[in-house]
Amino acid sequence: MFPLQEDCREEGICPICQENLKEAVSTDCKHLFCRVCLARHVAKAPASGVLCCPLCRKPCSEEVLGAGYICHSHQKKVCWFCEESRHLLCMECLVSPEHKSHCELAIENAISHYKERLNRRSRKLRKDTEELRRLRAQEEEKLQAVQFQVDCGIDRLEAELESQHQTRRQLETLPQQWPDQLEDLPAEVSKIFDISRAITQLNNVVTDLERTAKELDANTLKNASDLLARSAPQK
C-alpha cells in the first residue's frame, strides 16, 4: 500500500487507497476516507484498543462507520463474524453461551475468506456458463438441421403436387408425407429457450458475486454468505 497522503482531503482522494472517494465517511478529526477502506482499517484494530484515524492517529468514535459496525446488544465495536448466525459480534457476544459452539472469524479474516469464496464461485459459474453456451450452439445446429429437412420435404411435396396439377389445399391432406422431424421442432425450440434462460440467470448471479466481492466489507459479510448459499450448485 502507498504511504498515506496528507493532502488527499483537498483533492477528494482517499488517503488509504489513493483513489477517488467512494461513499466517503469522515472521522472525528474530519479526515475523509472511502467507507470500505476505513472499514478494513477498523476491522484490523485490536478488539480492546482505541480506534484511531489512519491518517493523523487521533482517537475516533466507534460509530464512525455507522450503526452497522456497532453491536446493538452491547454498543461495542464488532470484531468477529459468526458463520452460523451470520451476525457481526463484539467481544461480549463472542463469549456468550449462544455462540459457544459456533465458528467465528475475525472480521478481516472473514472478509478475505469470503472474498476468495465469492471469486472462486464466480469462476466456477463462468465455466458453467461457457459449457451451456456450447450446449446451446449444438442444439441450435440440430434445430437448423431439422428445419432444413422440413423445408426440403415441403419443397419436394410442392413440386410433386405441381407436377400432378394438384392444389395447395390437397397438400394439407397429406400429413403422412411430412418429415418425421417436424414433430421434434417444438421440443428443440423449448430446449434452446431453457438453456438461454439458464445462461441469463447464471450471468446475473456472476455479476452479483463479482460486485459483492469487490465491495465486500464488514457490513456486507452477511450478504456474501447469503449469496454463496443461494448460488451453491444444485444437487
PDB file of C-alpha atoms in Angstrom:
ATOM      1  CA  MET A   1       0.000   0.000   0.000  1.00  0.00           C
ATOM      2  CA  PHE A   2       1.216   3.530  -0.732  1.00  0.00           C
ATOM      3  CA  PRO A   3       2.043   5.872   2.161  1.00  0.00           C
ATOM      4  CA  LEU A   4      -0.946   7.854   3.400  1.00  0.00           C
ATOM      5  CA  GLN A   5      -1.144  11.283   1.812  1.00  0.00           C
ATOM      6  CA  GLU A   6      -1.850  14.317   3.997  1.00  0.00           C
ATOM      7  CA  ASP A   7      -3.163  16.415   1.098  1.00  0.00           C
ATOM      8  CA  CYS A   8      -5.677  13.867  -0.167  1.00  0.00           C
ATOM      9  CA  ARG A   9      -8.577  15.539   1.593  1.00  0.00           C
ATOM     10  CA  GLU A  10      -8.406  18.633  -0.615  1.00  0.00           C
ATOM     11  CA  GLU A  11      -8.071  16.500  -3.749  1.00  0.00           C
ATOM     12  CA  GLY A  12     -11.080  14.296  -2.951  1.00  0.00           C
ATOM     13  CA  ILE A  13      -8.768  11.289  -2.795  1.00  0.00           C
ATOM     14  CA  CYS A  14      -8.899   8.564  -0.164  1.00  0.00           C
ATOM     15  CA  PRO A  15      -5.584   8.583   1.800  1.00  0.00           C
ATOM     16  CA  ILE A  16      -5.680   4.776   2.079  1.00  0.00           C
ATOM     17  CA  CYS A  17      -6.373   3.558  -1.472  1.00  0.00           C
ATOM     18  CA  GLN A  18      -5.347   6.882  -3.112  1.00  0.00           C
ATOM     19  CA  GLU A  19      -8.321   6.718  -5.460  1.00  0.00           C
ATOM     20  CA  ASN A  20     -11.412   8.915  -5.729  1.00  0.00           C
ATOM     21  CA  LEU A  21     -13.507   8.795  -2.559  1.00  0.00           C
ATOM     22  CA  LYS A  22     -16.351   6.270  -2.676  1.00  0.00           C
ATOM     23  CA  GLU A  23     -19.129   6.566  -0.086  1.00  0.00           C
ATOM     24  CA  ALA A  24     -16.939   8.987   1.832  1.00  0.00           C
ATOM     25  CA  VAL A  25     -17.070   8.906   5.628  1.00  0.00           C
ATOM     26  CA  SER A  26     -15.472  11.392   7.988  1.00  0.00           C
ATOM     27  CA  THR A  27     -13.627  10.659  11.206  1.00  0.00           C
ATOM     28  CA  ASP A  28     -13.975  12.847  14.288  1.00  0.00           C
ATOM     29  CA  CYS A  29     -10.855  14.714  13.133  1.00  0.00           C
ATOM     30  CA  LYS A  30     -12.578  15.473   9.802  1.00  0.00           C
ATOM     31  CA  HIS A  31     -10.391  13.286   7.594  1.00  0.00           C
ATOM     32  CA  LEU A  32     -12.263  11.621   4.738  1.00  0.00           C
ATOM     33  CA  PHE A  33     -11.929   8.002   3.648  1.00  0.00           C
ATOM     34  CA  CYS A  34     -13.763   5.518   1.456  1.00  0.00           C
ATOM     35  CA  ARG A  35     -16.213   3.627   3.631  1.00  0.00           C
ATOM     36  CA  VAL A  36     -14.731   0.274   2.576  1.00  0.00           C
ATOM     37  CA  CYS A  37     -11.154   1.404   3.217  1.00  0.00           C
ATOM     38  CA  LEU A  38     -11.961   2.741   6.678  1.00  0.00           C
ATOM     39  CA  ALA A  39     -13.988  -0.384   7.471  1.00  0.00           C
ATOM     40  CA  ARG A  40     -10.942  -2.533   6.734  1.00  0.00           C
ATOM     41  CA  HIS A  41      -8.833  -0.318   8.967  1.00  0.00           C
ATOM     42  CA  VAL A  42     -11.402  -0.617  11.754  1.00  0.00           C
ATOM     43  CA  ALA A  43     -11.543  -4.395  11.304  1.00  0.00           C
ATOM     44  CA  LYS A  44      -7.774  -4.636  11.840  1.00  0.00           C
ATOM     45  CA  ALA A  45      -7.896  -2.596  15.040  1.00  0.00           C
ATOM     46  CA  PRO A  46      -7.376  -4.530  18.299  1.00  0.00           C
ATOM     47  CA  ALA A  47     -10.634  -5.635  19.870  1.00  0.00           C
ATOM     48  CA  SER A  48      -9.876  -3.913  23.160  1.00  0.00           C
ATOM     49  CA  GLY A  49      -7.899  -0.983  21.760  1.00  0.00           C
ATOM     50  CA  VAL A  50      -8.841   2.590  20.932  1.00  0.00           C
ATOM     51  CA  LEU A  51      -9.767   3.344  17.341  1.00  0.00           C
ATOM     52  CA  CYS A  52      -7.510   5.881  15.703  1.00  0.00           C
ATOM     53  CA  CYS A  53      -7.667   7.839  12.483  1.00  0.00           C
ATOM     54  CA  PRO A  54      -5.418   6.094   9.934  1.00  0.00           C
ATOM     55  CA  LEU A  55      -4.002   9.466   8.861  1.00  0.00           C
ATOM     56  CA  CYS A  56      -3.329  11.515  11.999  1.00  0.00           C
ATOM     57  CA  ARG A  57      -3.681   8.724  14.600  1.00  0.00           C
ATOM     58  CA  LYS A  58      -6.094  10.755  16.727  1.00  0.00           C
ATOM     59  CA  PRO A  59      -8.744   8.704  18.565  1.00  0.00           C
ATOM     60  CA  CYS A  60     -12.095   8.444  16.795  1.00  0.00           C
ATOM     61  CA  SER A  61     -15.523   7.194  17.719  1.00  0.00           C
ATOM     62  CA  GLU A  62     -16.550   3.586  17.185  1.00  0.00           C
ATOM     63  CA  GLU A  63     -19.665   4.929  15.439  1.00  0.00           C
ATOM     64  CA  VAL A  64     -17.598   6.474  12.640  1.00  0.00           C
ATOM     65  CA  LEU A  65     -18.812   3.882  10.096  1.00  0.00           C
ATOM     66  CA  GLY A  66     -22.422   3.912  11.205  1.00  0.00           C
ATOM     67  CA  ALA A  67     -24.717   1.707  13.233  1.00  0.00           C
ATOM     68  CA  GLY A  68     -23.910  -1.393  11.179  1.00  0.00           C
ATOM     69  CA  TYR A  69     -20.454  -1.629  12.765  1.00  0.00           C
ATOM     70  CA  ILE A  70     -21.671  -1.417  16.346  1.00  0.00           C
ATOM     71  CA  CYS A  71     -23.135  -4.322  18.297  1.00  0.00           C
ATOM     72  CA  HIS A  72     -26.771  -3.462  19.023  1.00  0.00           C
ATOM     73  CA  SER A  73     -26.800  -5.575  22.179  1.00  0.00           C
ATOM     74  CA  HIS A  74     -23.698  -4.183  23.902  1.00  0.00           C
ATOM     75  CA  GLN A  75     -22.934  -0.969  21.980  1.00  0.00           C
ATOM     76  CA  LYS A  76     -19.382  -2.183  21.347  1.00  0.00           C
ATOM     77  CA  LYS A  77     -17.309  -2.307  18.179  1.00  0.00           C
ATOM     78  CA  VAL A  78     -17.907  -5.550  16.285  1.00  0.00           C
ATOM     79  CA  CYS A  79     -14.765  -7.630  15.764  1.00  0.00           C
ATOM     80  CA  TRP A  80     -15.960 -11.078  14.671  1.00  0.00           C
ATOM     81  CA  PHE A  81     -18.271 -12.682  12.133  1.00  0.00           C
ATOM     82  CA  CYS A  82     -20.259 -15.762  13.133  1.00  0.00           C
ATOM     83  CA  GLU A  83     -20.663 -18.165  10.219  1.00  0.00           C
ATOM     84  CA  GLU A  84     -23.620 -19.950  11.789  1.00  0.00           C
ATOM     85  CA  SER A  85     -25.775 -16.949  12.704  1.00  0.00           C
ATOM     86  CA  ARG A  86     -24.207 -14.697  10.030  1.00  0.00           C
ATOM     87  CA  HIS A  87     -24.035 -11.854  12.544  1.00  0.00           C
ATOM     88  CA  LEU A  88     -21.254  -9.468  13.469  1.00  0.00           C
ATOM     89  CA  LEU A  89     -20.156  -9.927  17.079  1.00  0.00           C
ATOM     90  CA  CYS A  90     -18.429  -7.836  19.692  1.00  0.00           C
ATOM     91  CA  MET A  91     -16.192  -9.381  22.357  1.00  0.00           C
ATOM     92  CA  GLU A  92     -19.099  -9.766  24.776  1.00  0.00           C
ATOM     93  CA  CYS A  93     -21.169 -11.592  22.134  1.00  0.00           C
ATOM     94  CA  LEU A  94     -18.225 -13.856  21.379  1.00  0.00           C
ATOM     95  CA  VAL A  95     -18.036 -15.263  24.923  1.00  0.00           C
ATOM     96  CA  SER A  96     -21.797 -15.642  25.331  1.00  0.00           C
ATOM     97  CA  PRO A  97     -23.325 -19.186  25.563  1.00  0.00           C
ATOM     98  CA  GLU A  98     -25.263 -18.548  22.344  1.00  0.00           C
ATOM     99  CA  HIS A  99     -22.076 -18.567  20.274  1.00  0.00           C
ATOM    100  CA  LYS A 100     -20.038 -21.001  22.353  1.00  0.00           C
ATOM    101  CA  SER A 101     -20.113 -23.810  19.768  1.00  0.00           C
ATOM    102  CA  HIS A 102     -20.169 -21.600  16.668  1.00  0.00           C
ATOM    103  CA  CYS A 103     -17.394 -20.901  14.207  1.00  0.00           C
ATOM    104  CA  GLU A 104     -16.298 -17.266  14.273  1.00  0.00           C
ATOM    105  CA  LEU A 105     -13.761 -15.433  12.148  1.00  0.00           C
ATOM    106  CA  ALA A 106     -12.046 -12.157  12.874  1.00  0.00           C
ATOM    107  CA  ILE A 107     -13.673  -9.630  10.552  1.00  0.00           C
ATOM    108  CA  GLU A 108     -10.544  -9.010   8.478  1.00  0.00           C
ATOM    109  CA  ASN A 109     -10.044 -12.763   8.049  1.00  0.00           C
ATOM    110  CA  ALA A 110     -13.722 -13.194   7.234  1.00  0.00           C
ATOM    111  CA  ILE A 111     -13.506 -10.533   4.519  1.00  0.00           C
ATOM    112  CA  SER A 112     -10.516 -12.274   2.913  1.00  0.00           C
ATOM    113  CA  HIS A 113     -12.142 -15.698   3.298  1.00  0.00           C
ATOM    114  CA  TYR A 114     -15.466 -14.709   1.760  1.00  0.00           C
ATOM    115  CA  LYS A 115     -13.879 -12.647  -0.998  1.00  0.00           C
ATOM    116  CA  GLU A 116     -11.914 -15.717  -2.090  1.00  0.00           C
ATOM    117  CA  ARG A 117     -15.042 -17.885  -1.938  1.00  0.00           C
ATOM    118  CA  LEU A 118     -17.045 -15.357  -3.948  1.00  0.00           C
ATOM    119  CA  ASN A 119     -14.352 -15.134  -6.619  1.00  0.00           C
ATOM    120  CA  ARG A 120     -13.955 -18.923  -6.735  1.00  0.00           C
ATOM    121  CA  ARG A 121     -17.726 -19.389  -7.119  1.00  0.00           C
ATOM    122  CA  SER A 122     -17.771 -16.716  -9.825  1.00  0.00           C
ATOM    123  CA  ARG A 123     -15.042 -18.521 -11.798  1.00  0.00           C
ATOM    124  CA  LYS A 124     -16.905 -21.822 -11.464  1.00  0.00           C
ATOM    125  CA  LEU A 125     -20.184 -20.335 -12.711  1.00  0.00           C
ATOM    126  CA  ARG A 126     -18.420 -18.654 -15.631  1.00  0.00           C
ATOM    127  CA  LYS A 127     -17.166 -22.072 -16.708  1.00  0.00           C
ATOM    128  CA  ASP A 128     -20.681 -23.456 -16.329  1.00  0.00           C
ATOM    129  CA  THR A 129     -21.993 -20.606 -18.476  1.00  0.00           C
ATOM    130  CA  GLU A 130     -19.473 -21.349 -21.228  1.00  0.00           C
ATOM    131  CA  GLU A 131     -20.490 -25.006 -21.164  1.00  0.00           C
ATOM    132  CA  LEU A 132     -24.147 -24.023 -21.519  1.00  0.00           C
ATOM    133  CA  ARG A 133     -23.287 -21.764 -24.454  1.00  0.00           C
ATOM    134  CA  ARG A 134     -21.573 -24.690 -26.181  1.00  0.00           C
ATOM    135  CA  LEU A 135     -24.594 -26.866 -25.482  1.00  0.00           C
ATOM    136  CA  ARG A 136     -26.932 -24.202 -26.877  1.00  0.00           C
ATOM    137  CA  ALA A 137     -24.837 -23.941 -30.038  1.00  0.00           C
ATOM    138  CA  GLN A 138     -25.123 -27.707 -30.512  1.00  0.00           C
ATOM    139  CA  GLU A 139     -28.882 -27.600 -30.039  1.00  0.00           C
ATOM    140  CA  GLU A 140     -29.183 -24.697 -32.486  1.00  0.00           C
ATOM    141  CA  GLU A 141     -27.274 -26.726 -35.075  1.00  0.00           C
ATOM    142  CA  LYS A 142     -29.676 -29.625 -34.536  1.00  0.00           C
ATOM    143  CA  LEU A 143     -32.635 -27.265 -34.925  1.00  0.00           C
ATOM    144  CA  GLN A 144     -31.214 -25.854 -38.150  1.00  0.00           C
ATOM    145  CA  ALA A 145     -30.717 -29.379 -39.482  1.00  0.00           C
ATOM    146  CA  VAL A 146     -34.321 -30.298 -38.654  1.00  0.00           C
ATOM    147  CA  GLN A 147     -35.632 -27.090 -40.229  1.00  0.00           C
ATOM    148  CA  PHE A 148     -33.566 -27.759 -43.357  1.00  0.00           C
ATOM    149  CA  GLN A 149     -35.016 -31.268 -43.658  1.00  0.00           C
ATOM    150  CA  VAL A 150     -38.519 -29.921 -43.156  1.00  0.00           C
ATOM    151  CA  ASP A 151     -38.002 -27.228 -45.792  1.00  0.00           C
ATOM    152  CA  CYS A 152     -36.628 -29.772 -48.232  1.00  0.00           C
ATOM    153  CA  GLY A 153     -39.594 -32.048 -47.571  1.00  0.00           C
ATOM    154  CA  ILE A 154     -42.076 -29.217 -48.180  1.00  0.00           C
ATOM    155  CA  ASP A 155     -40.323 -28.197 -51.383  1.00  0.00           C
ATOM    156  CA  ARG A 156     -40.403 -31.794 -52.584  1.00  0.00           C
ATOM    157  CA  LEU A 157     -44.122 -32.196 -51.850  1.00  0.00           C
ATOM    158  CA  GLU A 158     -44.971 -28.907 -53.544  1.00  0.00           C
ATOM    159  CA  ALA A 159     -43.003 -29.950 -56.606  1.00  0.00           C
ATOM    160  CA  GLU A 160     -44.858 -33.259 -56.724  1.00  0.00           C
ATOM    161  CA  LEU A 161     -48.216 -31.518 -56.420  1.00  0.00           C
ATOM    162  CA  GLU A 162     -47.394 -29.090 -59.201  1.00  0.00           C
ATOM    163  CA  SER A 163     -46.369 -31.953 -61.470  1.00  0.00           C
ATOM    164  CA  GLN A 164     -49.651 -33.690 -60.708  1.00  0.00           C
ATOM    165  CA  HIS A 165     -51.687 -30.460 -61.225  1.00  0.00           C
ATOM    166  CA  GLN A 166     -52.919 -30.588 -57.626  1.00  0.00           C
ATOM    167  CA  THR A 167     -53.836 -27.570 -55.474  1.00  0.00           C
ATOM    168  CA  ARG A 168     -52.170 -26.384 -52.242  1.00  0.00           C
ATOM    169  CA  ARG A 169     -55.301 -27.426 -50.318  1.00  0.00           C
ATOM    170  CA  GLN A 170     -54.583 -31.014 -51.279  1.00  0.00           C
ATOM    171  CA  LEU A 171     -51.178 -30.616 -49.618  1.00  0.00           C
ATOM    172  CA  GLU A 172     -52.948 -30.418 -46.257  1.00  0.00           C
ATOM    173  CA  THR A 173     -54.472 -33.849 -46.844  1.00  0.00           C
ATOM    174  CA  LEU A 174     -51.056 -35.490 -46.998  1.00  0.00           C
ATOM    175  CA  PRO A 175     -49.652 -35.109 -43.438  1.00  0.00           C
ATOM    176  CA  GLN A 176     -48.139 -38.593 -43.578  1.00  0.00           C
ATOM    177  CA  GLN A 177     -45.707 -37.346 -46.206  1.00  0.00           C
ATOM    178  CA  TRP A 178     -44.268 -34.594 -43.977  1.00  0.00           C
ATOM    179  CA  PRO A 179     -40.872 -35.386 -42.461  1.00  0.00           C
ATOM    180  CA  ASP A 180     -40.962 -37.092 -39.094  1.00  0.00           C
ATOM    181  CA  GLN A 181     -38.545 -34.453 -37.818  1.00  0.00           C
ATOM    182  CA  LEU A 182     -41.365 -31.885 -37.850  1.00  0.00           C
ATOM    183  CA  GLU A 183     -42.565 -33.298 -34.541  1.00  0.00           C
ATOM    184  CA  ASP A 184     -39.145 -32.563 -32.994  1.00  0.00           C
ATOM    185  CA  LEU A 185     -39.276 -28.816 -33.651  1.00  0.00           C
ATOM    186  CA  PRO A 186     -41.231 -27.729 -30.524  1.00  0.00           C
ATOM    187  CA  ALA A 187     -39.003 -29.820 -28.248  1.00  0.00           C
ATOM    188  CA  GLU A 188     -35.809 -28.415 -29.777  1.00  0.00           C
ATOM    189  CA  VAL A 189     -37.055 -24.830 -29.508  1.00  0.00           C
ATOM    190  CA  SER A 190     -38.099 -25.374 -25.882  1.00  0.00           C
ATOM    191  CA  LYS A 191     -34.713 -26.858 -25.021  1.00  0.00           C
ATOM    192  CA  ILE A 192     -32.869 -23.881 -26.522  1.00  0.00           C
ATOM    193  CA  PHE A 193     -35.142 -21.490 -24.641  1.00  0.00           C
ATOM    194  CA  ASP A 194     -34.466 -23.272 -21.327  1.00  0.00           C
ATOM    195  CA  ILE A 195     -30.703 -23.174 -21.904  1.00  0.00           C
ATOM    196  CA  SER A 196     -30.813 -19.461 -22.771  1.00  0.00           C
ATOM    197  CA  ARG A 197     -32.792 -18.743 -19.614  1.00  0.00           C
ATOM    198  CA  ALA A 198     -30.254 -20.677 -17.517  1.00  0.00           C
ATOM    199  CA  ILE A 199     -27.398 -18.686 -19.096  1.00  0.00           C
ATOM    200  CA  THR A 200     -29.125 -15.405 -18.246  1.00  0.00           C
ATOM    201  CA  GLN A 201     -29.693 -16.496 -14.645  1.00  0.00           C
ATOM    202  CA  LEU A 202     -26.063 -17.568 -14.243  1.00  0.00           C
ATOM    203  CA  ASN A 203     -24.820 -14.298 -15.734  1.00  0.00           C
ATOM    204  CA  ASN A 204     -26.903 -12.375 -13.192  1.00  0.00           C
ATOM    205  CA  VAL A 205     -25.501 -14.449 -10.330  1.00  0.00           C
ATOM    206  CA  VAL A 206     -21.925 -13.969 -11.580  1.00  0.00           C
ATOM    207  CA  THR A 207     -22.499 -10.201 -11.700  1.00  0.00           C
ATOM    208  CA  ASP A 208     -23.781 -10.246  -8.106  1.00  0.00           C
ATOM    209  CA  LEU A 209     -20.847 -12.378  -6.949  1.00  0.00           C
ATOM    210  CA  GLU A 210     -18.229 -10.147  -8.545  1.00  0.00           C
ATOM    211  CA  ARG A 211     -19.839  -6.932  -7.324  1.00  0.00           C
ATOM    212  CA  THR A 212     -20.182  -8.294  -3.791  1.00  0.00           C
ATOM    213  CA  ALA A 213     -16.543  -9.441  -3.757  1.00  0.00           C
ATOM    214  CA  LYS A 214     -15.356  -6.044  -4.966  1.00  0.00           C
ATOM    215  CA  GLU A 215     -17.390  -4.091  -2.395  1.00  0.00           C
ATOM    216  CA  LEU A 216     -17.063  -6.570   0.472  1.00  0.00           C
ATOM    217  CA  ASP A 217     -16.624  -5.113   3.940  1.00  0.00           C
ATOM    218  CA  ALA A 218     -17.723  -5.975   7.463  1.00  0.00           C
ATOM    219  CA  ASN A 219     -21.234  -4.698   6.897  1.00  0.00           C
ATOM    220  CA  THR A 220     -21.807  -6.869   3.804  1.00  0.00           C
ATOM    221  CA  LEU A 221     -20.438 -10.184   5.087  1.00  0.00           C
ATOM    222  CA  LYS A 222     -23.956 -11.487   5.751  1.00  0.00           C
ATOM    223  CA  ASN A 223     -24.971 -10.628   2.175  1.00  0.00           C
ATOM    224  CA  ALA A 224     -21.914 -12.500   0.903  1.00  0.00           C
ATOM    225  CA  SER A 225     -22.778 -15.565   2.972  1.00  0.00           C
ATOM    226  CA  ASP A 226     -26.394 -15.484   1.770  1.00  0.00           C
ATOM    227  CA  LEU A 227     -25.307 -15.113  -1.858  1.00  0.00           C
ATOM    228  CA  LEU A 228     -22.952 -18.080  -1.610  1.00  0.00           C
ATOM    229  CA  ALA A 229     -25.781 -20.179  -0.177  1.00  0.00           C
ATOM    230  CA  ARG A 230     -28.161 -19.152  -2.980  1.00  0.00           C
ATOM    231  CA  SER A 231     -25.603 -19.786  -5.717  1.00  0.00           C
ATOM    232  CA  ALA A 232     -24.491 -23.189  -4.429  1.00  0.00           C
ATOM    233  CA  PRO A 233     -24.630 -25.984  -7.063  1.00  0.00           C
ATOM    234  CA  GLN A 234     -27.942 -27.801  -7.089  1.00  0.00           C
ATOM    235  CA  LYS A 235     -27.834 -31.494  -6.329  1.00  0.00           C
TER     236      LYS A 235
END
